Tab-separated table of C-alpha atoms in Angstrom:
chain	number	residue	atom	x	y	z
Y	1428	MET	CA	-90.329	52.788	99.994
Y	1429	ALA	CA	-87.870	49.717	101.397
Y	1430	THR	CA	-86.766	45.996	99.617
Y	1431	GLU	CA	-83.310	45.179	101.367
Y	1432	ARG	CA	-83.276	42.373	104.153
Y	1433	LEU	CA	-83.119	43.782	107.806
Y	1434	VAL	CA	-80.169	43.821	109.241
Y	1435	LEU	CA	-78.839	44.470	112.689
Y	1436	LEU	CA	-75.864	46.537	112.984
Y	1437	SER	CA	-72.179	45.021	115.192
Y	1438	SER	CA	-71.055	47.496	117.393
Y	1439	ARG	CA	-68.419	48.796	114.998
Y	1440	GLU	CA	-70.750	49.213	112.084
Y	1441	ILE	CA	-72.965	51.372	114.674
Y	1442	ALA	CA	-69.268	53.387	115.485
Y	1443	LYS	CA	-69.272	54.069	112.127
Y	1444	MET	CA	-72.688	55.010	112.042
Y	1445	ARG	CA	-72.813	57.600	114.547
Y	1446	GLN	CA	-69.003	58.864	113.056
Y	1447	ALA	CA	-71.444	60.073	109.915
Y	1448	GLY	CA	-74.083	61.035	112.067
Y	1449	ARG	CA	-72.026	63.229	113.683
Y	1450	LEU	CA	-70.785	64.792	110.598
Y	1451	ALA	CA	-74.267	65.216	109.597
Y	1452	ALA	CA	-75.484	66.479	112.676
Y	1453	GLU	CA	-72.484	69.698	112.211
Y	1454	LEU	CA	-73.206	70.185	109.058
Y	1455	LEU	CA	-77.127	71.380	109.878
Y	1456	LEU	CA	-74.821	73.342	112.529
Y	1457	HIS	CA	-73.157	75.158	109.848
Y	1458	LEU	CA	-75.706	75.776	107.647
Y	1459	GLU	CA	-78.430	77.077	110.055
Y	1460	PRO	CA	-76.470	80.847	109.818
Y	1461	MET	CA	-77.592	80.644	106.069
Y	1462	VAL	CA	-81.132	80.345	106.868
Y	1463	LYS	CA	-82.174	83.938	106.639
Y	1464	PRO	CA	-84.088	86.395	104.218
Y	1465	GLY	CA	-82.305	86.517	101.137
Y	1466	VAL	CA	-81.158	84.054	101.129
Y	1467	SER	CA	-81.636	81.040	98.184
Y	1468	THR	CA	-81.893	78.071	98.881
Y	1469	LEU	CA	-79.252	77.236	96.062
Y	1470	GLU	CA	-77.438	78.968	98.151
Y	1471	ILE	CA	-77.125	76.988	100.358
Y	1472	ASN	CA	-76.947	73.880	98.969
Y	1473	ASP	CA	-73.611	74.773	97.618
Y	1474	GLU	CA	-72.117	75.533	100.668
Y	1475	ALA	CA	-73.229	72.198	101.497
Y	1476	GLU	CA	-71.898	70.426	98.750
Y	1477	ARG	CA	-68.904	71.928	99.321
Y	1478	TRP	CA	-68.456	71.976	102.659
Y	1479	THR	CA	-69.292	67.951	102.780
Y	1480	LEU	CA	-66.530	67.371	100.358
Y	1481	ALA	CA	-63.826	69.261	102.383
Y	1482	HIS	CA	-64.358	67.407	105.369
Y	1483	GLY	CA	-64.109	63.980	102.744
Y	1484	ALA	CA	-67.248	63.183	102.512
Y	1485	LYS	CA	-70.253	63.016	99.339
Y	1486	SER	CA	-74.093	63.939	99.425
Y	1487	ALA	CA	-75.765	60.979	99.080
Y	1488	PRO	CA	-78.769	62.896	98.300
Y	1489	LEU	CA	-76.876	64.096	95.091
Y	1490	GLY	CA	-78.019	61.412	91.916
Y	1491	TYR	CA	-79.807	59.211	93.852
Y	1492	LYS	CA	-82.784	58.026	91.744
Y	1493	GLY	CA	-82.126	60.607	90.106
Y	1494	PHE	CA	-82.621	63.889	92.942
Y	1495	PRO	CA	-80.406	66.833	91.253
Y	1496	LYS	CA	-79.030	68.495	94.253
Y	1497	SER	CA	-77.382	67.747	97.306
Y	1498	LEU	CA	-80.455	68.044	100.504
Y	1499	CYS	CA	-83.634	69.667	100.358
Y	1500	ALA	CA	-84.491	72.730	101.565
Y	1501	SER	CA	-88.977	72.199	102.289
Y	1502	VAL	CA	-90.406	75.795	102.434
Y	1503	ASN	CA	-93.859	76.218	104.002
Y	1504	GLU	CA	-95.654	73.920	101.747
Y	1505	VAL	CA	-93.065	71.407	100.675
Y	1506	VAL	CA	-93.504	68.984	102.421
Y	1507	CYS	CA	-90.155	67.507	102.062
Y	1508	HIS	CA	-87.717	66.846	98.935
Y	1509	GLY	CA	-88.235	70.130	97.990
Y	1510	ILE	CA	-85.217	71.171	95.956
Y	1511	PRO	CA	-82.669	73.641	95.483
Y	1512	ASN	CA	-82.834	76.627	93.028
Y	1513	ALA	CA	-81.842	80.161	92.344
Y	1514	LYS	CA	-85.103	81.412	92.824
Y	1515	GLN	CA	-86.155	79.865	96.007
Y	1516	ILE	CA	-85.400	83.509	97.693
Y	1517	LEU	CA	-85.850	82.552	101.747
Y	1518	ARG	CA	-88.426	85.461	102.791
Y	1519	LYS	CA	-88.819	87.450	106.018
Y	1520	GLY	CA	-91.938	84.975	108.141
Y	1521	ASP	CA	-90.585	81.674	106.008
Y	1522	ILE	CA	-90.378	77.606	107.765
Y	1523	ILE	CA	-87.422	75.272	105.764
Y	1524	ASN	CA	-86.596	71.907	106.812
Y	1525	ILE	CA	-82.900	71.320	105.471
Y	1526	ASP	CA	-82.460	67.736	104.774
Y	1527	VAL	CA	-79.424	66.461	104.651
Y	1528	THR	CA	-76.984	63.461	104.062
Y	1529	PRO	CA	-73.245	62.753	104.293
Y	1530	LEU	CA	-71.888	59.729	103.487
Y	1531	VAL	CA	-68.756	59.036	105.570
Y	1532	ASP	CA	-66.249	55.669	104.399
Y	1533	GLY	CA	-69.409	53.935	103.029
Y	1534	TYR	CA	-72.298	54.953	105.694
Y	1535	HIS	CA	-74.966	57.417	105.466
Y	1536	GLY	CA	-76.463	60.247	108.335
Y	1537	ASP	CA	-79.270	61.374	107.882
Y	1538	THR	CA	-80.970	63.959	110.258
Y	1539	SER	CA	-83.019	67.304	109.283
Y	1540	LYS	CA	-84.433	69.911	110.993
Y	1541	THR	CA	-86.374	72.967	110.148
Y	1542	PHE	CA	-85.433	76.728	110.808
Y	1543	PHE	CA	-87.290	79.531	111.427
Y	1544	VAL	CA	-86.558	82.275	109.112
Y	1545	GLY	CA	-86.907	85.106	110.877
Y	1546	GLU	CA	-89.464	85.686	113.323
Y	1547	PRO	CA	-92.512	82.814	112.262
Y	1548	SER	CA	-96.444	83.891	112.874
Y	1549	PRO	CA	-98.016	81.669	115.749
Y	1550	ILE	CA	-99.457	78.921	113.933
Y	1551	ALA	CA	-95.569	78.510	111.857
Y	1552	LYS	CA	-93.923	78.564	115.457
Y	1553	ARG	CA	-96.646	76.122	117.187
Y	1554	LEU	CA	-95.948	73.305	114.923
Y	1555	VAL	CA	-92.936	73.575	114.632
Y	1556	GLU	CA	-92.444	73.043	117.518
Y	1557	VAL	CA	-95.315	70.568	117.840
Y	1558	THR	CA	-93.449	68.858	114.780
Y	1559	GLU	CA	-90.193	68.484	116.667
Y	1560	GLU	CA	-92.430	67.547	120.640
Y	1561	CYS	CA	-92.978	63.981	118.296
Y	1562	LEU	CA	-89.967	63.609	116.977
Y	1563	ARG	CA	-88.801	63.340	121.075
Y	1564	ARG	CA	-91.804	61.085	122.056
Y	1565	GLY	CA	-91.372	58.780	119.314
Y	1566	ILE	CA	-87.489	58.072	119.827
Y	1567	ALA	CA	-88.789	58.337	123.898
Y	1568	GLU	CA	-90.928	54.639	122.198
Y	1569	VAL	CA	-87.511	52.657	121.135
Y	1570	LYS	CA	-85.747	50.112	122.448
Y	1571	PRO	CA	-85.780	45.967	122.400
Y	1572	GLY	CA	-88.611	44.800	122.779
Y	1573	ALA	CA	-90.727	47.473	121.798
Y	1574	ARG	CA	-93.183	47.780	118.315
Y	1575	THR	CA	-92.738	49.858	115.437
Y	1576	GLY	CA	-96.308	50.741	115.921
Y	1577	ASP	CA	-95.453	52.156	119.189
Y	1578	ILE	CA	-93.015	54.796	117.493
Y	1579	GLY	CA	-95.851	55.568	114.993
Y	1580	ALA	CA	-98.666	55.916	117.994
Y	1581	ALA	CA	-97.089	58.381	119.754
Y	1582	ILE	CA	-96.537	60.741	117.159
Y	1583	GLN	CA	-100.078	60.646	116.010
Y	1584	GLU	CA	-101.523	60.548	119.095
Y	1585	TYR	CA	-99.625	63.908	120.283
Y	1586	ALA	CA	-99.884	65.780	116.789
Y	1587	GLU	CA	-103.999	65.101	116.917
Y	1588	ALA	CA	-104.295	66.210	120.147
Y	1589	GLN	CA	-102.728	69.559	119.126
Y	1590	GLY	CA	-105.322	69.552	116.220
Y	1591	PHE	CA	-102.241	68.882	113.315
Y	1592	SER	CA	-102.044	65.682	111.196
Y	1593	VAL	CA	-99.531	62.749	110.734
Y	1594	VAL	CA	-97.860	62.827	107.024
Y	1595	ARG	CA	-99.548	59.772	105.974
Y	1596	ASN	CA	-96.752	59.046	102.492
Y	1597	PHE	CA	-94.138	59.219	103.646
Y	1598	ALA	CA	-92.109	56.960	105.930
Y	1599	GLY	CA	-88.657	56.506	108.604
Y	1600	HIS	CA	-86.464	53.839	107.483
Y	1601	GLY	CA	-83.133	51.515	107.975
Y	1602	VAL	CA	-80.505	52.822	106.734
Y	1603	HIS	CA	-76.835	51.276	107.209
Y	1604	ARG	CA	-74.468	51.286	104.071
Y	1605	VAL	CA	-77.495	51.689	102.206
Y	1606	PHE	CA	-79.959	54.494	102.243
Y	1607	HIS	CA	-82.982	53.324	102.425
Y	1608	THR	CA	-83.808	50.109	104.304
Y	1609	GLU	CA	-85.541	48.129	106.247
Y	1610	PRO	CA	-87.405	48.627	109.236
Y	1611	GLU	CA	-90.331	50.763	107.857
Y	1612	ILE	CA	-91.390	53.878	110.537
Y	1613	LEU	CA	-94.061	55.048	109.947
Y	1614	HIS	CA	-95.294	57.724	111.625
Y	1615	TYR	CA	-99.101	56.591	113.094
Y	1616	GLY	CA	-100.409	53.551	113.742
Y	1617	LYS	CA	-101.473	51.181	116.860
Y	1618	ARG	CA	-99.898	50.251	119.975
Y	1619	GLY	CA	-98.444	46.571	120.076
Y	1620	THR	CA	-98.631	46.428	115.722
Y	1621	GLY	CA	-95.825	46.091	113.917
Y	1622	LYS	CA	-91.662	44.615	113.465
Y	1623	LYS	CA	-90.331	44.303	117.271
Y	1624	LEU	CA	-87.590	45.934	118.005
Y	1625	ARG	CA	-83.569	44.466	118.416
Y	1626	GLN	CA	-80.776	45.145	119.475
Y	1627	GLY	CA	-78.179	46.803	116.125
Y	1628	MET	CA	-81.079	47.897	113.974
Y	1629	VAL	CA	-80.278	51.509	113.688
Y	1630	PHE	CA	-83.324	53.881	111.494
Y	1631	THR	CA	-84.369	57.082	111.432
Y	1632	ILE	CA	-87.459	58.674	111.840
Y	1633	GLU	CA	-88.912	61.387	110.671
Y	1634	PRO	CA	-92.276	62.433	111.128
Y	1635	MET	CA	-94.066	65.594	108.540
Y	1636	ILE	CA	-96.425	67.599	110.591
Y	1637	ASN	CA	-98.756	69.573	109.194
Y	1638	GLU	CA	-101.042	72.487	109.545
Y	1639	GLY	CA	-103.907	71.254	107.694
Y	1640	THR	CA	-105.065	68.388	106.454
Y	1641	TRP	CA	-102.312	65.321	106.338
Y	1642	GLU	CA	-102.940	65.003	102.356
Y	1643	VAL	CA	-100.235	65.533	99.474
Y	1644	GLU	CA	-99.631	66.182	96.391
Y	1645	ILE	CA	-96.439	65.631	94.594
Y	1646	LEU	CA	-95.054	68.377	91.891
Y	1647	ALA	CA	-94.148	67.899	87.996
Y	1648	ASP	CA	-90.643	67.541	89.107
Y	1649	GLY	CA	-91.407	64.201	90.607
Y	1650	TRP	CA	-89.886	65.256	94.297
Y	1651	THR	CA	-91.614	67.455	95.358
Y	1652	SER	CA	-93.773	67.009	97.532
Y	1653	ILE	CA	-96.293	69.598	98.773
Y	1654	THR	CA	-99.767	69.509	101.545
Y	1655	LYS	CA	-102.406	69.615	99.603
Y	1656	ASP	CA	-104.412	72.883	100.562
Y	1657	GLY	CA	-101.141	74.701	101.029
Y	1658	LYS	CA	-101.368	74.832	104.818
Y	1659	LEU	CA	-97.699	74.654	105.887
Y	1660	SER	CA	-95.901	72.160	106.813
Y	1661	ALA	CA	-92.814	70.605	109.212
Y	1662	GLN	CA	-90.748	68.166	110.108
Y	1663	PHE	CA	-87.568	66.680	112.294
Y	1664	GLU	CA	-85.581	63.299	111.816
Y	1665	HIS	CA	-82.784	61.523	113.692
Y	1666	THR	CA	-80.734	58.683	113.255
Y	1667	LEU	CA	-80.709	56.389	115.913
Y	1668	ALA	CA	-80.084	53.070	117.524
Y	1669	VAL	CA	-81.263	50.320	119.619
Y	1670	THR	CA	-79.520	49.310	122.847
Y	1671	ASP	CA	-79.462	46.823	124.502
Y	1672	SER	CA	-81.315	49.302	127.122
Y	1673	GLY	CA	-83.301	51.603	125.441
Y	1674	VAL	CA	-81.949	54.235	122.257
Y	1675	GLU	CA	-79.179	55.921	121.398
Y	1676	ILE	CA	-79.361	59.013	118.790
Y	1677	LEU	CA	-76.823	58.837	116.216
Y	1678	THR	CA	-76.819	62.829	114.338
Y	1679	LEU	CA	-75.623	64.586	117.056
Y	1680	PRO	CA	-73.341	66.706	117.066
């Protein structure tokens, strides 16, 4: 996970992050109409790469630690890091998380959203709605003097109260010029524990919420993470800055 030291960003650096974050949000909006039955995850990937380059940015995931594509496309039981491919054709009733990170002038804008492919099943709809609310509740905890454990506790409390589970194998992370760095943001935990939040910290909150068990398996490709029981998983992600009085979401269009 994160090995770099914790960095507090200046207002100039946060402005750069805001620019990268806005482009990331606009990329998800651009891709949304492609999320329909009959479209392959590779087609979505290729359009993301084309659009990103056309906007003067690069796709940070491409080649990152050997990752072969420009975004992560995680369908149904795939928790995260799904590799787009031509054989994976979206079907009616699927859910898909699309995770994008354009690199703009050296800064990373990292965001993801889970989309419905056509009409979702009742359980898929509820899981996605709960996951998005988990992200909102995590963000609401962010302010100077709060602890990273406050974020995780808010997410875990809500997800488990709704009958779902929180993936523990992956976490939010610091992000700026470095893609993954300190602080680590767990999506479960106890209030009053963890690192103290300070103005200038920039990090992601990206809860992965499962229909069944929180346990996951990594496939032979070394990237694709799936639920151990084959049930559904959903995720939402924003990049945030701790301000003098609270929080700013940097990945808004």
